[in-house]
């Protein structure tokens, strides 16, 4: 009691005690921790992006040897859309289909590994990421021989009724989507696994106890609670798949080329830097728009 | 009655472990029934078998005349309040409560949900998410979510286990009130003997997957059927004894060289080896000079510990044969508690005794020494 009186009495006359130094230093700590990552982003993302944005507005009549002049040629974007909109649409479509297939294949797999696999869990997880031990390029080339015209898969389909004898998989949209699904499946499975692993089995029991049939338990409890994993998985699959060009190049024909192939050739073959840059921004914008509308829909949607 | 819950010879094995062992019991419709036992004795497993969350290894579960043994959980007219509450974190309190109603196609859930929130005294909490509730509030919502379905039997698995003592007492009163109000059969699992005695009409004491004793709290406390129950529910003083004869309605016993009496009606076993039991609060202390009332059972001893606990004083005394005996004495009279070292005579009214069967071997060790009450025999 006396101690209380003492402190209150001292306050009006004296100065407010300075905040202890450790607290002040700690306030800087988060920024300090941000610094390396922030510098990295600034150097390798922000600077190149600004530069790319500048490039995309150059006068296209210039060339690499003669140099470009900054003309703020927003028409470059219009030209790029008119010339390559089918590739943009195709990219979104292939990546979208591949993402859906990944989700359909990946969800049960992730659910099984997370909830039912018991002591096999770690082994199964290693199997999911095992393909990463070989390079992307080699894996995709392997699919080329798997789906080749005289390969076993095509042979099997040809032996079925209703499939013509010249039925083929390689160099079709199917092959490209297959390649995308295969290459990006782990990106779907791992985030799904992470959320499903934390799913409380007692909630599922509670739902059953409250008269929900197994299908309803899934729809009203399991799925809504695993939405963070679904969203993370679809984004991690869709975004890189939409910009991918290896699968279309190795497993498809120019008829299956995606926007990545066009950017690749604009930069490295046609040396049309302004258009390549404009296409890159268009791809980024397309993805951003799709991702944002998706997150808004998935985030606010009453899935239940 | 029509909707009694009946378990018949129910057994559940997990691999080699028998969690529930040939258990039979009847929970009368509308009763507050407590399943009391130490952790790991099979209470949760029993409850889960009634809910349909665990398959029986053998036996049947019936509700009235209906065999529900093999019924899927979502087809049973039974709801559970889970030990962990298991509220759906992504749904509001209202949606949590309405969950079961919606599954059964009830159209107007609003009114019922509001009634339930009223019943558990949280009317303004409908729009919150479970994470925004305290433990006690979550507990009430879990109760509302189960009760709104008007189950035939409500299963409660240690529903108050996670609450602090004060809140637990409050919720015990609350639960009892709600049960009286709705009249639903409550099957309440707990390891807290006070909670069980306090709340339940009928208590089943469980150990190692079996029912040790079943009855009203008074019956079980006043006349336990085995040494386990006698010490699980409160404390008991048990003396190894042998039946030496009868006198009218009384059983005569000899133990440690002394002679004791107990009414035959309070004996679970009437011949051979027995335990003579008495609750500590039934025993009174007299100083050696004073006379104990005639006909009282008497044990001499020396106080070894005195523990003043406000309402009562708990004494520990050592008998000549080395056994410890506890005596609770209400602090109703004036005067200081007796000090350790005092020689006393503990005595009690024979009808407060109870007599239990004693297996051969149990307690014989003490019996041998006690042939000579002065303790000089080898
Ligand atoms: N799913 C299970 N698998 C294996 N053993 C189990 C399982 N559930 C319970 N048990 C065992 O059954 C016994 C009874 O458990 P439980 O019913 O949870 O006890 P209580 O609820 O009384 O504490 C314990 O020995 C426990 O280890
Ligand atoms: Mg338990």
XYZ file of C-alpha atoms in Angstrom, chain B:
378
model
C -39.133 -48.761 -19.288
C -39.451 -47.955 -22.942
C -36.120 -46.319 -23.547
C -33.745 -47.799 -21.027
C -30.217 -48.155 -22.328
C -29.101 -51.736 -21.837
C -25.588 -53.097 -22.280
C -25.365 -56.864 -22.240
C -22.066 -58.723 -21.879
C -20.254 -56.025 -23.763
C -16.586 -56.702 -24.437
C -14.067 -54.611 -26.323
C -10.547 -55.686 -27.119
C -7.832 -53.589 -28.698
C -5.296 -56.077 -29.967
C -4.391 -57.950 -26.801
C -5.777 -55.314 -24.400
C -9.256 -55.877 -23.006
C -10.591 -52.368 -22.446
C -14.134 -53.417 -21.518
C -14.669 -56.879 -20.100
C -18.058 -58.572 -20.264
C -19.850 -55.542 -18.936
C -23.607 -55.487 -18.376
C -25.587 -52.555 -17.119
C -28.928 -50.843 -17.457
C -29.319 -47.091 -17.545
C -32.946 -46.332 -16.675
C -34.754 -43.856 -18.909
C -34.589 -40.301 -17.612
C -31.916 -40.993 -15.034
C -28.650 -39.240 -14.396
C -26.239 -42.139 -14.510
C -22.550 -41.774 -13.699
C -19.860 -44.153 -14.830
C -17.056 -43.634 -12.342
C -13.575 -45.057 -12.580
C -9.892 -44.294 -12.636
C -8.247 -43.226 -15.875
C -7.786 -46.134 -18.280
C -10.498 -48.351 -16.810
C -12.554 -48.336 -20.022
C -15.103 -45.564 -19.467
C -14.513 -43.745 -22.737
C -14.505 -47.012 -24.644
C -17.866 -47.953 -23.125
C -19.311 -44.588 -24.075
C -17.936 -44.788 -27.605
C -19.541 -48.181 -28.064
C -22.889 -46.724 -27.075
C -22.345 -43.838 -29.514
C -21.361 -46.262 -32.276
C -17.862 -44.836 -32.610
C -16.264 -48.108 -31.553
C -17.279 -51.566 -32.689
C -18.019 -54.159 -30.018
C -15.873 -57.283 -29.837
C -18.934 -59.041 -28.457
C -22.193 -58.312 -26.669
C -25.217 -56.185 -27.443
C -26.352 -52.632 -26.894
C -30.086 -52.053 -26.755
C -32.206 -48.962 -26.462
C -35.577 -50.080 -25.175
C -36.447 -53.074 -27.347
C -34.277 -51.898 -30.199
C -30.929 -53.567 -30.805
C -28.552 -50.780 -31.836
C -25.342 -52.804 -31.604
C -24.423 -52.578 -35.283
C -26.003 -49.230 -36.108
C -23.805 -46.538 -37.678
C -23.289 -43.530 -35.364
C -25.394 -41.225 -37.562
C -28.350 -43.564 -37.237
C -28.383 -43.700 -33.434
C -30.731 -41.514 -31.404
C -27.811 -40.767 -29.113
C -25.567 -37.712 -28.906
C -22.227 -37.110 -27.284
C -20.596 -34.240 -25.456
C -16.956 -34.964 -26.206
C -14.160 -34.681 -23.678
C -12.465 -32.135 -25.968
C -15.844 -30.534 -26.895
C -14.993 -31.056 -30.622
C -16.830 -27.906 -31.691
C -16.490 -27.188 -35.408
C -14.002 -24.311 -35.550
C -15.178 -23.069 -38.960
C -18.822 -22.697 -37.930
C -20.458 -20.120 -35.702
C -21.988 -21.171 -32.428
C -25.432 -21.124 -34.056
C -24.313 -23.283 -36.946
C -22.621 -25.672 -34.565
C -25.847 -26.111 -32.642
C -27.942 -26.366 -35.796
C -25.615 -28.964 -37.334
C -27.492 -32.030 -36.151
C -30.903 -30.516 -36.882
C -29.920 -29.728 -40.475
C -28.683 -33.264 -41.016
C -32.086 -34.588 -40.056
C -33.853 -32.142 -42.350
C -35.348 -29.924 -39.667
C -36.424 -26.741 -41.473
C -36.778 -24.067 -38.854
C -33.629 -24.378 -36.787
C -33.554 -20.729 -35.628
C -36.078 -21.069 -32.869
C -34.646 -24.286 -31.457
C -31.119 -22.923 -31.518
C -32.271 -19.816 -29.666
C -34.032 -21.984 -27.077
C -30.891 -24.019 -26.543
C -28.720 -20.924 -26.149
C -31.234 -19.766 -23.577
C -31.070 -23.124 -21.787
C -27.293 -22.985 -21.470
C -27.486 -19.298 -20.568
C -25.473 -17.935 -23.482
C -28.231 -16.252 -25.518
C -25.997 -13.551 -27.020
C -23.220 -15.817 -28.255
C -24.817 -17.233 -31.423
C -22.702 -15.341 -33.908
C -19.332 -16.110 -32.339
C -16.839 -18.710 -33.450
C -15.794 -21.379 -30.930
C -12.304 -19.860 -30.695
C -13.891 -16.725 -29.219
C -15.353 -18.605 -26.264
C -13.837 -19.547 -22.919
C -13.522 -23.189 -21.921
C -16.686 -23.116 -19.823
C -18.638 -21.460 -22.623
C -17.411 -23.980 -25.176
C -18.527 -26.682 -22.799
C -22.055 -25.242 -22.676
C -22.201 -24.946 -26.449
C -21.088 -28.557 -26.829
C -23.923 -29.476 -24.485
C -26.423 -27.381 -26.435
C -25.246 -28.863 -29.729
C -25.957 -32.357 -28.441
C -29.166 -31.637 -26.531
C -30.878 -29.743 -29.349
C -31.320 -33.059 -31.143
C -33.426 -34.357 -28.266
C -31.453 -37.602 -28.048
C -32.795 -40.594 -26.189
C -29.516 -40.745 -24.313
C -26.952 -37.999 -23.871
C -23.403 -39.255 -23.447
C -20.990 -37.007 -21.572
C -17.314 -37.941 -21.547
C -15.658 -36.147 -18.629
C -17.318 -32.944 -19.790
C -15.992 -30.912 -16.883
C -12.501 -32.369 -16.833
C -10.839 -29.370 -18.486
C -12.445 -26.743 -16.262
C -10.927 -25.291 -13.132
C -12.379 -26.291 -9.796
C -14.702 -23.351 -9.256
C -16.135 -23.468 -12.757
C -16.509 -27.218 -12.432
C -18.698 -26.878 -9.336
C -20.776 -24.269 -11.113
C -21.192 -26.462 -14.190
C -22.132 -29.450 -12.040
C -25.065 -27.507 -10.667
C -25.876 -26.312 -14.165
C -25.759 -29.789 -15.681
C -27.969 -31.159 -12.954
C -30.476 -28.338 -13.523
C -30.507 -28.926 -17.273
C -30.967 -32.651 -16.839
C -33.916 -32.097 -14.525
C -35.346 -29.568 -16.951
C -35.140 -31.659 -20.123
C -35.539 -35.088 -18.534
C -33.138 -36.737 -20.973
C -31.174 -39.791 -19.863
C -27.639 -38.635 -19.060
C -24.799 -41.145 -19.115
C -21.987 -39.193 -17.507
C -18.423 -40.462 -17.428
C -16.073 -39.119 -14.788
C -13.058 -40.034 -12.700
C -14.076 -37.570 -9.997
C -15.900 -39.456 -7.249
C -17.332 -36.325 -5.678
C -18.743 -35.247 -9.017
C -20.338 -38.648 -9.546
C -21.890 -38.782 -6.081
C -23.003 -35.205 -6.271
C -24.776 -35.363 -9.586
C -25.922 -38.868 -10.322
C -29.010 -40.830 -9.333
C -27.100 -44.016 -9.985
C -23.353 -44.529 -9.951
C -21.530 -47.453 -11.526
C -17.998 -47.829 -10.221
C -15.821 -49.295 -12.912
C -12.419 -50.911 -12.723
C -10.407 -52.830 -15.303
C -13.281 -52.885 -17.769
C -15.792 -54.280 -15.291
C -18.461 -52.822 -13.036
C -17.292 -53.121 -9.442
C -20.527 -51.854 -7.920
C -23.688 -50.164 -9.068
C -26.192 -48.284 -6.975
C -27.275 -44.952 -5.579
C -24.448 -42.778 -4.234
C -25.641 -43.399 -0.666
C -25.795 -47.159 -1.125
C -22.345 -47.322 -2.589
C -20.808 -45.028 -0.025
C -22.520 -46.503 3.025
C -22.265 -50.121 2.011
C -19.467 -50.697 -0.481
C -19.233 -54.189 -1.874
C -15.471 -54.577 -2.146
C -12.279 -53.136 -0.674
C -11.663 -51.418 -4.033
C -14.946 -49.525 -3.935
C -14.571 -48.842 -0.216
C -11.356 -46.973 -0.899
C -12.129 -45.563 -4.350
C -15.198 -43.755 -3.095
C -13.938 -41.875 -0.084
C -11.739 -43.594 2.494
C -12.339 -46.654 4.628
C -10.625 -48.366 7.509
C -10.488 -52.085 6.779
C -9.476 -54.676 9.360
C -8.699 -58.251 8.474
C -11.163 -60.303 10.522
C -12.751 -63.711 10.856
C -16.383 -64.507 11.521
C -16.699 -66.258 14.842
C -20.449 -66.567 15.202
C -23.739 -64.754 15.327
C -25.773 -63.137 18.049
C -29.315 -62.325 17.013
C -29.129 -60.081 13.961
C -25.481 -59.412 14.551
C -22.424 -61.047 13.140
C -19.611 -61.574 15.637
C -16.099 -61.056 14.374
C -12.675 -61.468 15.817
C -9.812 -59.410 14.573
C -6.369 -58.862 15.992
C -7.402 -60.362 19.299
C -10.398 -58.097 19.694
C -14.077 -58.858 19.319
C -16.370 -56.863 17.073
C -19.996 -56.881 16.003
C -21.728 -55.859 12.795
C -25.343 -56.297 11.663
C -25.771 -59.292 9.338
C -27.622 -57.011 6.937
C -24.400 -55.063 6.447
C -22.308 -58.060 5.512
C -21.499 -58.996 1.940
C -19.908 -62.169 3.289
C -20.997 -63.938 6.461
C -18.408 -66.597 7.095
C -14.700 -67.274 7.144
C -12.278 -64.537 6.220
C -13.745 -61.083 5.992
C -12.811 -57.434 6.083
C -14.403 -55.361 8.771
C -14.814 -51.834 7.480
C -15.800 -48.481 8.864
C -15.709 -44.975 7.386
C -13.372 -42.546 9.200
C -16.141 -40.026 9.910
C -18.182 -42.694 11.720
C -15.454 -43.309 14.269
C -15.153 -41.327 17.470
C -12.231 -41.022 19.852
C -12.223 -41.487 23.599
C -9.339 -41.018 25.977
C -8.416 -44.243 27.846
C -9.937 -42.989 31.069
C -13.299 -42.236 29.450
C -15.740 -44.975 28.792
C -16.748 -45.720 25.262
C -20.513 -46.267 24.911
C -21.502 -49.835 25.696
C -21.685 -52.158 22.720
C -19.466 -50.023 20.513
C -16.688 -51.624 18.542
C -13.363 -50.493 19.934
C -9.803 -50.230 18.700
C -6.964 -48.969 20.866
C -4.235 -46.886 19.396
C -1.812 -43.998 19.595
C -2.335 -40.828 17.568
C 0.437 -40.340 15.067
C -0.876 -37.352 13.157
C -3.419 -34.613 13.677
C -4.534 -32.580 10.729
C -6.816 -29.653 11.406
C -8.933 -28.967 8.292
C -11.390 -26.355 9.445
C -14.692 -28.221 9.330
C -13.106 -31.310 10.735
C -9.923 -32.672 12.201
C -8.387 -35.700 10.565
C -6.562 -38.011 12.931
C -4.260 -40.841 12.104
C -3.711 -43.450 14.727
C -1.567 -46.539 14.922
C -3.095 -49.753 16.233
C -1.076 -52.219 18.384
C -0.680 -54.457 15.305
C 0.840 -51.621 13.342
C -2.048 -50.727 11.065
C -2.929 -47.095 10.429
C -6.479 -45.994 11.010
C -7.987 -42.676 10.102
C -10.656 -40.864 12.038
C -12.448 -37.698 10.952
C -13.876 -35.719 13.759
C -16.264 -32.835 13.106
C -15.083 -29.699 14.862
C -18.425 -29.213 16.551
C -17.273 -29.330 20.142
C -15.145 -26.738 21.863
C -11.592 -27.521 22.773
C -8.234 -28.199 21.212
C -7.654 -31.124 18.850
C -5.897 -34.052 20.461
C -2.144 -34.035 20.070
C -0.026 -36.772 18.424
C 1.270 -39.275 20.953
C -2.001 -39.371 22.875
C -3.299 -42.851 23.620
C -6.894 -43.150 22.503
C -9.728 -45.584 22.025
C -11.413 -45.377 18.649
C -14.963 -46.615 18.790
C -17.985 -46.798 16.555
C -21.591 -47.903 16.585
C -21.739 -51.464 15.140
C -24.383 -50.655 12.454
C -21.801 -48.295 10.922
C -19.602 -51.279 10.179
C -19.652 -53.157 6.906
C -18.301 -56.590 6.201
C -16.648 -57.599 2.931
C -15.356 -60.889 1.611
C -11.610 -61.362 2.017
C -9.625 -63.658 -0.240
C -7.266 -66.082 1.427
C -3.864 -64.463 1.716
C -5.178 -60.923 1.843
C -4.472 -59.423 5.235
C -3.301 -62.726 6.752
C 0.074 -61.206 7.444
C -1.394 -58.674 9.848
C -3.684 -61.323 11.343
C -0.754 -63.471 12.428
C 0.901 -60.714 14.413
C -2.341 -59.720 15.959
C -2.956 -63.039 17.687
C -1.218 -61.305 20.519
C -2.699 -57.830 20.908
C 0.321 -56.576 22.820
C 2.515 -57.217 19.826
C 5.171 -59.334 21.575
C 4.679 -62.470 19.450
C 7.356 -62.981 16.734
